[in-house]
């Protein structure tokens, strides 16, 4: 991997957390539009938060089994940059007028092979732990060796699932992903971030590889 590791903070529900994440160096913010998630946010609430953000921050909508038309309409309404697709969508369901991050839930090595099915429609792949009762945001870790192998498909890999301020450096050194994604481990309670944990996670992620560091805001680098 060349360049620095990007950081996406997911499950943003309020302006204070959004601005804190940006201030500490986050590259992207995620807004969850899955009604069953404890971090669910309405389009109207997300639109207000996005309007308060400074420039050069990538905004991502997280969806589960929504129709392509509904995804596109919500992205347009809120003013989001790209979609993160987390359910059982077919490749055709992922064909929208924005860049798509396809989430792949991993419990064993062969799960990574599903990337093959989405290579024509996804710009990047987010790897998360598999739990049958939840499409994502579980806070569970999976075998990072599978994530390292996923890079062989030639698309950016975003590592998620069980990352914490304590293990993010180890994860980045082992996998060297394009980006890392975190939500539950930097929360004070579900849907509310702990700003001290948030800052520590971002600082450690930025410092994980040689020559990297948290040097404040940089030019816009979108997660595809």
mmCIF file of the C-alpha atoms, coordinates in Angstrom:
data_MODEL
# 
_entry.id   MODEL 
# 
loop_
_atom_site.group_PDB 
_atom_site.id 
_atom_site.type_symbol 
_atom_site.label_atom_id 
_atom_site.label_alt_id 
_atom_site.label_comp_id 
_atom_site.label_asym_id 
_atom_site.label_entity_id 
_atom_site.label_seq_id 
_atom_site.pdbx_PDB_ins_code 
_atom_site.Cartn_x 
_atom_site.Cartn_y 
_atom_site.Cartn_z 
_atom_site.occupancy 
_atom_site.B_iso_or_equiv 
_atom_site.pdbx_formal_charge 
_atom_site.auth_seq_id 
_atom_site.auth_comp_id 
_atom_site.auth_asym_id 
_atom_site.auth_atom_id 
_atom_site.pdbx_PDB_model_num 
ATOM 1   C CA . UNK A 1 1   ? 0.000   0.000   0.000   1.00 0.00 ? 1   UNK A CA 1 
ATOM 2   C CA . UNK A 1 2   ? 1.233   3.461   -0.825  1.00 0.00 ? 2   UNK A CA 1 
ATOM 3   C CA . UNK A 1 3   ? 0.392   6.623   1.060   1.00 0.00 ? 3   UNK A CA 1 
ATOM 4   C CA . UNK A 1 4   ? -1.327  7.024   4.372   1.00 0.00 ? 4   UNK A CA 1 
ATOM 5   C CA . UNK A 1 5   ? -4.162  5.053   5.902   1.00 0.00 ? 5   UNK A CA 1 
ATOM 6   C CA . UNK A 1 6   ? -7.507  6.847   5.716   1.00 0.00 ? 6   UNK A CA 1 
ATOM 7   C CA . UNK A 1 7   ? -9.916  6.834   8.650   1.00 0.00 ? 7   UNK A CA 1 
ATOM 8   C CA . UNK A 1 8   ? -13.698 6.661   8.450   1.00 0.00 ? 8   UNK A CA 1 
ATOM 9   C CA . UNK A 1 9   ? -15.788 7.313   11.559  1.00 0.00 ? 9   UNK A CA 1 
ATOM 10  C CA . UNK A 1 10  ? -19.160 5.648   11.172  1.00 0.00 ? 10  UNK A CA 1 
ATOM 11  C CA . UNK A 1 11  ? -22.437 5.967   13.032  1.00 0.00 ? 11  UNK A CA 1 
ATOM 12  C CA . UNK A 1 12  ? -22.404 9.759   13.213  1.00 0.00 ? 12  UNK A CA 1 
ATOM 13  C CA . UNK A 1 13  ? -25.662 11.072  14.696  1.00 0.00 ? 13  UNK A CA 1 
ATOM 14  C CA . UNK A 1 14  ? -24.914 14.641  15.771  1.00 0.00 ? 14  UNK A CA 1 
ATOM 15  C CA . UNK A 1 15  ? -22.952 17.744  14.792  1.00 0.00 ? 15  UNK A CA 1 
ATOM 16  C CA . UNK A 1 16  ? -20.633 17.719  17.823  1.00 0.00 ? 16  UNK A CA 1 
ATOM 17  C CA . UNK A 1 17  ? -19.326 14.237  17.054  1.00 0.00 ? 17  UNK A CA 1 
ATOM 18  C CA . UNK A 1 18  ? -19.005 15.017  13.354  1.00 0.00 ? 18  UNK A CA 1 
ATOM 19  C CA . UNK A 1 19  ? -16.970 18.163  13.908  1.00 0.00 ? 19  UNK A CA 1 
ATOM 20  C CA . UNK A 1 20  ? -14.802 16.498  16.553  1.00 0.00 ? 20  UNK A CA 1 
ATOM 21  C CA . UNK A 1 21  ? -13.974 13.641  14.171  1.00 0.00 ? 21  UNK A CA 1 
ATOM 22  C CA . UNK A 1 22  ? -13.015 16.103  11.459  1.00 0.00 ? 22  UNK A CA 1 
ATOM 23  C CA . UNK A 1 23  ? -10.954 18.189  13.866  1.00 0.00 ? 23  UNK A CA 1 
ATOM 24  C CA . UNK A 1 24  ? -8.982  15.117  14.943  1.00 0.00 ? 24  UNK A CA 1 
ATOM 25  C CA . UNK A 1 25  ? -8.221  14.165  11.343  1.00 0.00 ? 25  UNK A CA 1 
ATOM 26  C CA . UNK A 1 26  ? -10.955 11.826  10.082  1.00 0.00 ? 26  UNK A CA 1 
ATOM 27  C CA . UNK A 1 27  ? -11.110 11.549  6.305   1.00 0.00 ? 27  UNK A CA 1 
ATOM 28  C CA . UNK A 1 28  ? -14.689 10.312  6.057   1.00 0.00 ? 28  UNK A CA 1 
ATOM 29  C CA . UNK A 1 29  ? -17.893 10.215  8.094   1.00 0.00 ? 29  UNK A CA 1 
ATOM 30  C CA . UNK A 1 30  ? -20.579 7.543   7.841   1.00 0.00 ? 30  UNK A CA 1 
ATOM 31  C CA . UNK A 1 31  ? -24.324 8.025   8.346   1.00 0.00 ? 31  UNK A CA 1 
ATOM 32  C CA . UNK A 1 32  ? -26.418 4.895   8.943   1.00 0.00 ? 32  UNK A CA 1 
ATOM 33  C CA . UNK A 1 33  ? -29.847 4.794   7.281   1.00 0.00 ? 33  UNK A CA 1 
ATOM 34  C CA . UNK A 1 34  ? -30.723 1.283   8.456   1.00 0.00 ? 34  UNK A CA 1 
ATOM 35  C CA . UNK A 1 35  ? -33.764 1.661   10.760  1.00 0.00 ? 35  UNK A CA 1 
ATOM 36  C CA . UNK A 1 36  ? -32.814 -1.280  13.003  1.00 0.00 ? 36  UNK A CA 1 
ATOM 37  C CA . UNK A 1 37  ? -29.398 0.159   13.847  1.00 0.00 ? 37  UNK A CA 1 
ATOM 38  C CA . UNK A 1 38  ? -28.938 1.915   17.211  1.00 0.00 ? 38  UNK A CA 1 
ATOM 39  C CA . UNK A 1 39  ? -27.002 4.519   15.203  1.00 0.00 ? 39  UNK A CA 1 
ATOM 40  C CA . UNK A 1 40  ? -29.810 5.135   12.729  1.00 0.00 ? 40  UNK A CA 1 
ATOM 41  C CA . UNK A 1 41  ? -30.243 8.711   11.566  1.00 0.00 ? 41  UNK A CA 1 
ATOM 42  C CA . UNK A 1 42  ? -33.010 10.278  9.509   1.00 0.00 ? 42  UNK A CA 1 
ATOM 43  C CA . UNK A 1 43  ? -32.225 11.909  6.158   1.00 0.00 ? 43  UNK A CA 1 
ATOM 44  C CA . UNK A 1 44  ? -33.289 15.272  7.568   1.00 0.00 ? 44  UNK A CA 1 
ATOM 45  C CA . UNK A 1 45  ? -30.924 14.984  10.546  1.00 0.00 ? 45  UNK A CA 1 
ATOM 46  C CA . UNK A 1 46  ? -28.045 13.858  8.350   1.00 0.00 ? 46  UNK A CA 1 
ATOM 47  C CA . UNK A 1 47  ? -28.639 16.731  5.940   1.00 0.00 ? 47  UNK A CA 1 
ATOM 48  C CA . UNK A 1 48  ? -28.316 19.254  8.761   1.00 0.00 ? 48  UNK A CA 1 
ATOM 49  C CA . UNK A 1 49  ? -25.029 17.722  9.922   1.00 0.00 ? 49  UNK A CA 1 
ATOM 50  C CA . UNK A 1 50  ? -23.558 17.588  6.404   1.00 0.00 ? 50  UNK A CA 1 
ATOM 51  C CA . UNK A 1 51  ? -24.416 21.270  5.949   1.00 0.00 ? 51  UNK A CA 1 
ATOM 52  C CA . UNK A 1 52  ? -22.218 22.098  8.960   1.00 0.00 ? 52  UNK A CA 1 
ATOM 53  C CA . UNK A 1 53  ? -19.130 20.232  7.747   1.00 0.00 ? 53  UNK A CA 1 
ATOM 54  C CA . UNK A 1 54  ? -16.093 22.021  6.368   1.00 0.00 ? 54  UNK A CA 1 
ATOM 55  C CA . UNK A 1 55  ? -14.939 21.215  2.831   1.00 0.00 ? 55  UNK A CA 1 
ATOM 56  C CA . UNK A 1 56  ? -12.687 18.260  1.952   1.00 0.00 ? 56  UNK A CA 1 
ATOM 57  C CA . UNK A 1 57  ? -14.509 15.670  4.084   1.00 0.00 ? 57  UNK A CA 1 
ATOM 58  C CA . UNK A 1 58  ? -15.982 12.586  2.410   1.00 0.00 ? 58  UNK A CA 1 
ATOM 59  C CA . UNK A 1 59  ? -19.533 11.716  3.502   1.00 0.00 ? 59  UNK A CA 1 
ATOM 60  C CA . UNK A 1 60  ? -20.878 8.177   3.195   1.00 0.00 ? 60  UNK A CA 1 
ATOM 61  C CA . UNK A 1 61  ? -24.421 6.827   3.438   1.00 0.00 ? 61  UNK A CA 1 
ATOM 62  C CA . UNK A 1 62  ? -24.754 3.312   4.871   1.00 0.00 ? 62  UNK A CA 1 
ATOM 63  C CA . UNK A 1 63  ? -27.642 1.233   3.493   1.00 0.00 ? 63  UNK A CA 1 
ATOM 64  C CA . UNK A 1 64  ? -29.026 -2.271  3.961   1.00 0.00 ? 64  UNK A CA 1 
ATOM 65  C CA . UNK A 1 65  ? -31.163 -3.861  1.224   1.00 0.00 ? 65  UNK A CA 1 
ATOM 66  C CA . UNK A 1 66  ? -32.512 -0.605  -0.166  1.00 0.00 ? 66  UNK A CA 1 
ATOM 67  C CA . UNK A 1 67  ? -33.471 -0.232  -3.825  1.00 0.00 ? 67  UNK A CA 1 
ATOM 68  C CA . UNK A 1 68  ? -30.968 1.579   -6.071  1.00 0.00 ? 68  UNK A CA 1 
ATOM 69  C CA . UNK A 1 69  ? -33.499 4.334   -6.712  1.00 0.00 ? 69  UNK A CA 1 
ATOM 70  C CA . UNK A 1 70  ? -34.094 4.965   -3.022  1.00 0.00 ? 70  UNK A CA 1 
ATOM 71  C CA . UNK A 1 71  ? -30.342 5.016   -2.360  1.00 0.00 ? 71  UNK A CA 1 
ATOM 72  C CA . UNK A 1 72  ? -29.757 7.580   -5.096  1.00 0.00 ? 72  UNK A CA 1 
ATOM 73  C CA . UNK A 1 73  ? -32.614 9.803   -3.939  1.00 0.00 ? 73  UNK A CA 1 
ATOM 74  C CA . UNK A 1 74  ? -31.375 9.807   -0.351  1.00 0.00 ? 74  UNK A CA 1 
ATOM 75  C CA . UNK A 1 75  ? -27.781 10.512  -1.373  1.00 0.00 ? 75  UNK A CA 1 
ATOM 76  C CA . UNK A 1 76  ? -28.994 13.477  -3.404  1.00 0.00 ? 76  UNK A CA 1 
ATOM 77  C CA . UNK A 1 77  ? -31.265 14.794  -0.653  1.00 0.00 ? 77  UNK A CA 1 
ATOM 78  C CA . UNK A 1 78  ? -28.617 14.648  2.080   1.00 0.00 ? 78  UNK A CA 1 
ATOM 79  C CA . UNK A 1 79  ? -25.726 15.680  -0.169  1.00 0.00 ? 79  UNK A CA 1 
ATOM 80  C CA . UNK A 1 80  ? -23.561 12.601  0.374   1.00 0.00 ? 80  UNK A CA 1 
ATOM 81  C CA . UNK A 1 81  ? -20.553 11.565  -1.680  1.00 0.00 ? 81  UNK A CA 1 
ATOM 82  C CA . UNK A 1 82  ? -20.961 7.796   -1.902  1.00 0.00 ? 82  UNK A CA 1 
ATOM 83  C CA . UNK A 1 83  ? -22.907 4.763   -0.699  1.00 0.00 ? 83  UNK A CA 1 
ATOM 84  C CA . UNK A 1 84  ? -21.802 1.891   1.529   1.00 0.00 ? 84  UNK A CA 1 
ATOM 85  C CA . UNK A 1 85  ? -23.960 -1.144  0.736   1.00 0.00 ? 85  UNK A CA 1 
ATOM 86  C CA . UNK A 1 86  ? -24.239 -3.628  3.618   1.00 0.00 ? 86  UNK A CA 1 
ATOM 87  C CA . UNK A 1 87  ? -26.989 -6.122  2.863   1.00 0.00 ? 87  UNK A CA 1 
ATOM 88  C CA . UNK A 1 88  ? -27.631 -9.005  0.467   1.00 0.00 ? 88  UNK A CA 1 
ATOM 89  C CA . UNK A 1 89  ? -27.808 -6.751  -2.586  1.00 0.00 ? 89  UNK A CA 1 
ATOM 90  C CA . UNK A 1 90  ? -26.999 -8.220  -5.979  1.00 0.00 ? 90  UNK A CA 1 
ATOM 91  C CA . UNK A 1 91  ? -24.376 -6.565  -8.166  1.00 0.00 ? 91  UNK A CA 1 
ATOM 92  C CA . UNK A 1 92  ? -27.217 -5.033  -10.175 1.00 0.00 ? 92  UNK A CA 1 
ATOM 93  C CA . UNK A 1 93  ? -28.624 -3.494  -6.993  1.00 0.00 ? 93  UNK A CA 1 
ATOM 94  C CA . UNK A 1 94  ? -25.292 -1.702  -6.531  1.00 0.00 ? 94  UNK A CA 1 
ATOM 95  C CA . UNK A 1 95  ? -25.451 0.123   -9.861  1.00 0.00 ? 95  UNK A CA 1 
ATOM 96  C CA . UNK A 1 96  ? -26.170 3.680   -8.821  1.00 0.00 ? 96  UNK A CA 1 
ATOM 97  C CA . UNK A 1 97  ? -24.991 7.070   -9.989  1.00 0.00 ? 97  UNK A CA 1 
ATOM 98  C CA . UNK A 1 98  ? -22.367 7.364   -7.233  1.00 0.00 ? 98  UNK A CA 1 
ATOM 99  C CA . UNK A 1 99  ? -19.343 5.407   -6.137  1.00 0.00 ? 99  UNK A CA 1 
ATOM 100 C CA . UNK A 1 100 ? -20.144 2.324   -4.086  1.00 0.00 ? 100 UNK A CA 1 
ATOM 101 C CA . UNK A 1 101 ? -18.366 0.651   -1.188  1.00 0.00 ? 101 UNK A CA 1 
ATOM 102 C CA . UNK A 1 102 ? -19.633 -2.950  -0.941  1.00 0.00 ? 102 UNK A CA 1 
ATOM 103 C CA . UNK A 1 103 ? -19.450 -4.486  2.515   1.00 0.00 ? 103 UNK A CA 1 
ATOM 104 C CA . UNK A 1 104 ? -18.422 -8.145  2.711   1.00 0.00 ? 104 UNK A CA 1 
ATOM 105 C CA . UNK A 1 105 ? -19.078 -9.967  5.973   1.00 0.00 ? 105 UNK A CA 1 
ATOM 106 C CA . UNK A 1 106 ? -16.280 -12.406 6.754   1.00 0.00 ? 106 UNK A CA 1 
ATOM 107 C CA . UNK A 1 107 ? -16.257 -15.514 8.913   1.00 0.00 ? 107 UNK A CA 1 
ATOM 108 C CA . UNK A 1 108 ? -13.909 -17.692 6.860   1.00 0.00 ? 108 UNK A CA 1 
ATOM 109 C CA . UNK A 1 109 ? -11.511 -17.258 3.990   1.00 0.00 ? 109 UNK A CA 1 
ATOM 110 C CA . UNK A 1 110 ? -13.880 -18.207 1.195   1.00 0.00 ? 110 UNK A CA 1 
ATOM 111 C CA . UNK A 1 111 ? -16.201 -15.308 2.079   1.00 0.00 ? 111 UNK A CA 1 
ATOM 112 C CA . UNK A 1 112 ? -13.635 -12.977 0.550   1.00 0.00 ? 112 UNK A CA 1 
ATOM 113 C CA . UNK A 1 113 ? -14.285 -14.637 -2.820  1.00 0.00 ? 113 UNK A CA 1 
ATOM 114 C CA . UNK A 1 114 ? -17.593 -12.753 -2.985  1.00 0.00 ? 114 UNK A CA 1 
ATOM 115 C CA . UNK A 1 115 ? -15.589 -9.714  -4.004  1.00 0.00 ? 115 UNK A CA 1 
ATOM 116 C CA . UNK A 1 116 ? -15.389 -11.272 -7.473  1.00 0.00 ? 116 UNK A CA 1 
ATOM 117 C CA . UNK A 1 117 ? -19.132 -10.791 -7.957  1.00 0.00 ? 117 UNK A CA 1 
ATOM 118 C CA . UNK A 1 118 ? -18.966 -7.019  -7.376  1.00 0.00 ? 118 UNK A CA 1 
ATOM 119 C CA . UNK A 1 119 ? -15.760 -5.989  -9.112  1.00 0.00 ? 119 UNK A CA 1 
ATOM 120 C CA . UNK A 1 120 ? -17.662 -4.285  -11.923 1.00 0.00 ? 120 UNK A CA 1 
ATOM 121 C CA . UNK A 1 121 ? -19.822 -2.142  -9.642  1.00 0.00 ? 121 UNK A CA 1 
ATOM 122 C CA . UNK A 1 122 ? -17.860 -1.391  -6.458  1.00 0.00 ? 122 UNK A CA 1 
ATOM 123 C CA . UNK A 1 123 ? -14.959 1.027   -6.131  1.00 0.00 ? 123 UNK A CA 1 
ATOM 124 C CA . UNK A 1 124 ? -13.871 -0.381  -2.760  1.00 0.00 ? 124 UNK A CA 1 
ATOM 125 C CA . UNK A 1 125 ? -14.708 -3.203  -0.366  1.00 0.00 ? 125 UNK A CA 1 
ATOM 126 C CA . UNK A 1 126 ? -15.317 -2.938  3.370   1.00 0.00 ? 126 UNK A CA 1 
ATOM 127 C CA . UNK A 1 127 ? -14.598 -6.140  5.273   1.00 0.00 ? 127 UNK A CA 1 
ATOM 128 C CA . UNK A 1 128 ? -16.524 -6.655  8.499   1.00 0.00 ? 128 UNK A CA 1 
ATOM 129 C CA . UNK A 1 129 ? -17.122 -9.570  10.856  1.00 0.00 ? 129 UNK A CA 1 
ATOM 130 C CA . UNK A 1 130 ? -20.030 -11.896 10.126  1.00 0.00 ? 130 UNK A CA 1 
ATOM 131 C CA . UNK A 1 131 ? -22.848 -12.217 12.633  1.00 0.00 ? 131 UNK A CA 1 
ATOM 132 C CA . UNK A 1 132 ? -26.128 -13.748 11.437  1.00 0.00 ? 132 UNK A CA 1 
ATOM 133 C CA . UNK A 1 133 ? -28.276 -11.296 13.394  1.00 0.00 ? 133 UNK A CA 1 
ATOM 134 C CA . UNK A 1 134 ? -26.581 -8.084  12.259  1.00 0.00 ? 134 UNK A CA 1 
ATOM 135 C CA . UNK A 1 135 ? -25.533 -6.750  8.830   1.00 0.00 ? 135 UNK A CA 1 
ATOM 136 C CA . UNK A 1 136 ? -22.706 -4.691  10.335  1.00 0.00 ? 136 UNK A CA 1 
ATOM 137 C CA . UNK A 1 137 ? -21.578 -2.527  13.220  1.00 0.00 ? 137 UNK A CA 1 
ATOM 138 C CA . UNK A 1 138 ? -21.090 -5.575  15.436  1.00 0.00 ? 138 UNK A CA 1 
ATOM 139 C CA . UNK A 1 139 ? -17.838 -4.501  17.051  1.00 0.00 ? 139 UNK A CA 1 
ATOM 140 C CA . UNK A 1 140 ? -16.524 -8.037  16.457  1.00 0.00 ? 140 UNK A CA 1 
ATOM 141 C CA . UNK A 1 141 ? -13.102 -8.845  15.036  1.00 0.00 ? 141 UNK A CA 1 
ATOM 142 C CA . UNK A 1 142 ? -12.407 -11.404 12.289  1.00 0.00 ? 142 UNK A CA 1 
ATOM 143 C CA . UNK A 1 143 ? -9.184  -13.007 11.045  1.00 0.00 ? 143 UNK A CA 1 
ATOM 144 C CA . UNK A 1 144 ? -7.196  -10.157 9.520   1.00 0.00 ? 144 UNK A CA 1 
ATOM 145 C CA . UNK A 1 145 ? -5.332  -12.570 7.247   1.00 0.00 ? 145 UNK A CA 1 
ATOM 146 C CA . UNK A 1 146 ? -8.497  -12.716 5.133   1.00 0.00 ? 146 UNK A CA 1 
ATOM 147 C CA . UNK A 1 147 ? -8.461  -8.936  4.774   1.00 0.00 ? 147 UNK A CA 1 
ATOM 148 C CA . UNK A 1 148 ? -4.835  -8.947  3.659   1.00 0.00 ? 148 UNK A CA 1 
ATOM 149 C CA . UNK A 1 149 ? -5.681  -11.537 1.004   1.00 0.00 ? 149 UNK A CA 1 
ATOM 150 C CA . UNK A 1 150 ? -8.631  -9.459  -0.196  1.00 0.00 ? 150 UNK A CA 1 
ATOM 151 C CA . UNK A 1 151 ? -6.196  -6.876  -1.545  1.00 0.00 ? 151 UNK A CA 1 
ATOM 152 C CA . UNK A 1 152 ? -5.265  -9.372  -4.261  1.00 0.00 ? 152 UNK A CA 1 
ATOM 153 C CA . UNK A 1 153 ? -8.507  -8.457  -6.056  1.00 0.00 ? 153 UNK A CA 1 
ATOM 154 C CA . UNK A 1 154 ? -7.050  -5.065  -6.925  1.00 0.00 ? 154 UNK A CA 1 
ATOM 155 C CA . UNK A 1 155 ? -9.578  -2.832  -5.168  1.00 0.00 ? 155 UNK A CA 1 
ATOM 156 C CA . UNK A 1 156 ? -9.080  -0.666  -2.081  1.00 0.00 ? 156 UNK A CA 1 
ATOM 157 C CA . UNK A 1 157 ? -9.824  -2.586  1.117   1.00 0.00 ? 157 UNK A CA 1 
ATOM 158 C CA . UNK A 1 158 ? -11.413 -0.867  4.097   1.00 0.00 ? 158 UNK A CA 1 
ATOM 159 C CA . UNK A 1 159 ? -10.895 -2.803  7.320   1.00 0.00 ? 159 UNK A CA 1 
ATOM 160 C CA . UNK A 1 160 ? -13.717 -2.788  9.889   1.00 0.00 ? 160 UNK A CA 1 
ATOM 161 C CA . UNK A 1 161 ? -14.968 -5.023  12.662  1.00 0.00 ? 161 UNK A CA 1 
ATOM 162 C CA . UNK A 1 162 ? -13.621 -4.956  16.209  1.00 0.00 ? 162 UNK A CA 1 
ATOM 163 C CA . UNK A 1 163 ? -11.096 -2.180  15.680  1.00 0.00 ? 163 UNK A CA 1 
ATOM 164 C CA . UNK A 1 164 ? -10.245 -0.188  18.799  1.00 0.00 ? 164 UNK A CA 1 
ATOM 165 C CA . UNK A 1 165 ? -7.750  2.481   19.829  1.00 0.00 ? 165 UNK A CA 1 
ATOM 166 C CA . UNK A 1 166 ? -5.760  -0.381  21.365  1.00 0.00 ? 166 UNK A CA 1 
ATOM 167 C CA . UNK A 1 167 ? -5.485  -2.635  18.296  1.00 0.00 ? 167 UNK A CA 1 
ATOM 168 C CA . UNK A 1 168 ? -5.775  -0.328  15.278  1.00 0.00 ? 168 UNK A CA 1 
ATOM 169 C CA . UNK A 1 169 ? -2.012  0.081   14.887  1.00 0.00 ? 169 UNK A CA 1 
ATOM 170 C CA . UNK A 1 170 ? -1.496  -3.674  14.875  1.00 0.00 ? 170 UNK A CA 1 
ATOM 171 C CA . UNK A 1 171 ? -4.308  -4.112  12.363  1.00 0.00 ? 171 UNK A CA 1 
ATOM 172 C CA . UNK A 1 172 ? -2.902  -1.534  9.969   1.00 0.00 ? 172 UNK A CA 1 
ATOM 173 C CA . UNK A 1 173 ? 0.620   -2.937  10.165  1.00 0.00 ? 173 UNK A CA 1 
ATOM 174 C CA . UNK A 1 174 ? -0.682  -6.448  9.427   1.00 0.00 ? 174 UNK A CA 1 
ATOM 175 C CA . UNK A 1 175 ? -3.188  -5.634  6.668   1.00 0.00 ? 175 UNK A CA 1 
ATOM 176 C CA . UNK A 1 176 ? -2.012  -2.266  5.296   1.00 0.00 ? 176 UNK A CA 1 
ATOM 177 C CA . UNK A 1 177 ? -5.560  -1.408  4.225   1.00 0.00 ? 177 UNK A CA 1 
ATOM 178 C CA . UNK A 1 178 ? -6.610  1.589   2.197   1.00 0.00 ? 178 UNK A CA 1 
ATOM 179 C CA . UNK A 1 179 ? -8.697  2.729   5.173   1.00 0.00 ? 179 UNK A CA 1 
ATOM 180 C CA . UNK A 1 180 ? -10.026 1.686   8.561   1.00 0.00 ? 180 UNK A CA 1 
ATOM 181 C CA . UNK A 1 181 ? -13.604 2.102   9.754   1.00 0.00 ? 181 UNK A CA 1 
ATOM 182 C CA . UNK A 1 182 ? -14.746 2.367   13.364  1.00 0.00 ? 182 UNK A CA 1 
ATOM 183 C CA . UNK A 1 183 ? -17.967 3.021   15.233  1.00 0.00 ? 183 UNK A CA 1 
ATOM 184 C CA . UNK A 1 184 ? -18.825 1.213   18.473  1.00 0.00 ? 184 UNK A CA 1 
ATOM 185 C CA . UNK A 1 185 ? -15.394 1.155   20.128  1.00 0.00 ? 185 UNK A CA 1 
ATOM 186 C CA . UNK A 1 186 ? -15.167 4.951   20.148  1.00 0.00 ? 186 UNK A CA 1 
ATOM 187 C CA . UNK A 1 187 ? -18.604 5.485   21.684  1.00 0.00 ? 187 UNK A CA 1 
ATOM 188 C CA . UNK A 1 188 ? -19.591 6.728   25.109  1.00 0.00 ? 188 UNK A CA 1 
ATOM 189 C CA . UNK A 1 189 ? -23.013 5.165   24.467  1.00 0.00 ? 189 UNK A CA 1 
ATOM 190 C CA . UNK A 1 190 ? -24.743 3.859   21.368  1.00 0.00 ? 190 UNK A CA 1 
ATOM 191 C CA . UNK A 1 191 ? -24.963 6.698   18.885  1.00 0.00 ? 191 UNK A CA 1 
ATOM 192 C CA . UNK A 1 192 ? -22.737 9.078   20.866  1.00 0.00 ? 192 UNK A CA 1 
ATOM 193 C CA . UNK A 1 193 ? -18.968 9.244   20.484  1.00 0.00 ? 193 UNK A CA 1 
ATOM 194 C CA . UNK A 1 194 ? -16.419 9.426   23.271  1.00 0.00 ? 194 UNK A CA 1 
ATOM 195 C CA . UNK A 1 195 ? -14.200 12.231  22.009  1.00 0.00 ? 195 UNK A CA 1 
ATOM 196 C CA . UNK A 1 196 ? -11.110 11.066  23.880  1.00 0.00 ? 196 UNK A CA 1 
ATOM 197 C CA . UNK A 1 197 ? -11.376 7.593   22.339  1.00 0.00 ? 197 UNK A CA 1 
ATOM 198 C CA . UNK A 1 198 ? -12.175 9.120   18.973  1.00 0.00 ? 198 UNK A CA 1 
ATOM 199 C CA . UNK A 1 199 ? -9.047  11.241  19.026  1.00 0.00 ? 199 UNK A CA 1 
ATOM 200 C CA . UNK A 1 200 ? -6.850  8.376   20.219  1.00 0.00 ? 200 UNK A CA 1 
ATOM 201 C CA . UNK A 1 201 ? -8.124  6.032   17.505  1.00 0.00 ? 201 UNK A CA 1 
ATOM 202 C CA . UNK A 1 202 ? -7.466  8.536   14.729  1.00 0.00 ? 202 UNK A CA 1 
ATOM 203 C CA . UNK A 1 203 ? -4.027  9.503   16.043  1.00 0.00 ? 203 UNK A CA 1 
ATOM 204 C CA . UNK A 1 204 ? -2.918  5.880   16.339  1.00 0.00 ? 204 UNK A CA 1 
ATOM 205 C CA . UNK A 1 205 ? -4.297  4.961   12.933  1.00 0.00 ? 205 UNK A CA 1 
ATOM 206 C CA . UNK A 1 206 ? -2.429  7.844   11.320  1.00 0.00 ? 206 UNK A CA 1 
ATOM 207 C CA . UNK A 1 207 ? 0.807   6.936   13.106  1.00 0.00 ? 207 UNK A CA 1 
ATOM 208 C CA . UNK A 1 208 ? 0.681   3.204   12.367  1.00 0.00 ? 208 UNK A CA 1 
ATOM 209 C CA . UNK A 1 209 ? 2.859   3.153   9.244   1.00 0.00 ? 209 UNK A CA 1 
ATOM 210 C CA . UNK A 1 210 ? 6.258   4.812   8.761   1.00 0.00 ? 210 UNK A CA 1 
ATOM 211 C CA . UNK A 1 211 ? 6.103   8.407   7.662   1.00 0.00 ? 211 UNK A CA 1 
ATOM 212 C CA . UNK A 1 212 ? 2.471   8.806   8.674   1.00 0.00 ? 212 UNK A CA 1 
ATOM 213 C CA . UNK A 1 213 ? 1.074   11.103  11.301  1.00 0.00 ? 213 UNK A CA 1 
ATOM 214 C CA . UNK A 1 214 ? -1.821  13.310  12.216  1.00 0.00 ? 214 UNK A CA 1 
ATOM 215 C CA . UNK A 1 215 ? -0.835  16.624  10.692  1.00 0.00 ? 215 UNK A CA 1 
ATOM 216 C CA . UNK A 1 216 ? -4.241  18.272  10.743  1.00 0.00 ? 216 UNK A CA 1 
ATOM 217 C CA . UNK A 1 217 ? -6.538  18.716  7.779   1.00 0.00 ? 217 UNK A CA 1 
ATOM 218 C CA . UNK A 1 218 ? -5.231  17.787  4.364   1.00 0.00 ? 218 UNK A CA 1 
ATOM 219 C CA . UNK A 1 219 ? -6.422  17.975  0.800   1.00 0.00 ? 219 UNK A CA 1 
ATOM 220 C CA . UNK A 1 220 ? -9.608  16.063  0.017   1.00 0.00 ? 220 UNK A CA 1 
ATOM 221 C CA . UNK A 1 221 ? -9.007  12.379  -0.587  1.00 0.00 ? 221 UNK A CA 1 
ATOM 222 C CA . UNK A 1 222 ? -12.246 10.562  -1.145  1.00 0.00 ? 222 UNK A CA 1 
ATOM 223 C CA . UNK A 1 223 ? -12.841 6.959   -0.265  1.00 0.00 ? 223 UNK A CA 1 
ATOM 224 C CA . UNK A 1 224 ? -13.993 5.678   -3.625  1.00 0.00 ? 224 UNK A CA 1 
# 
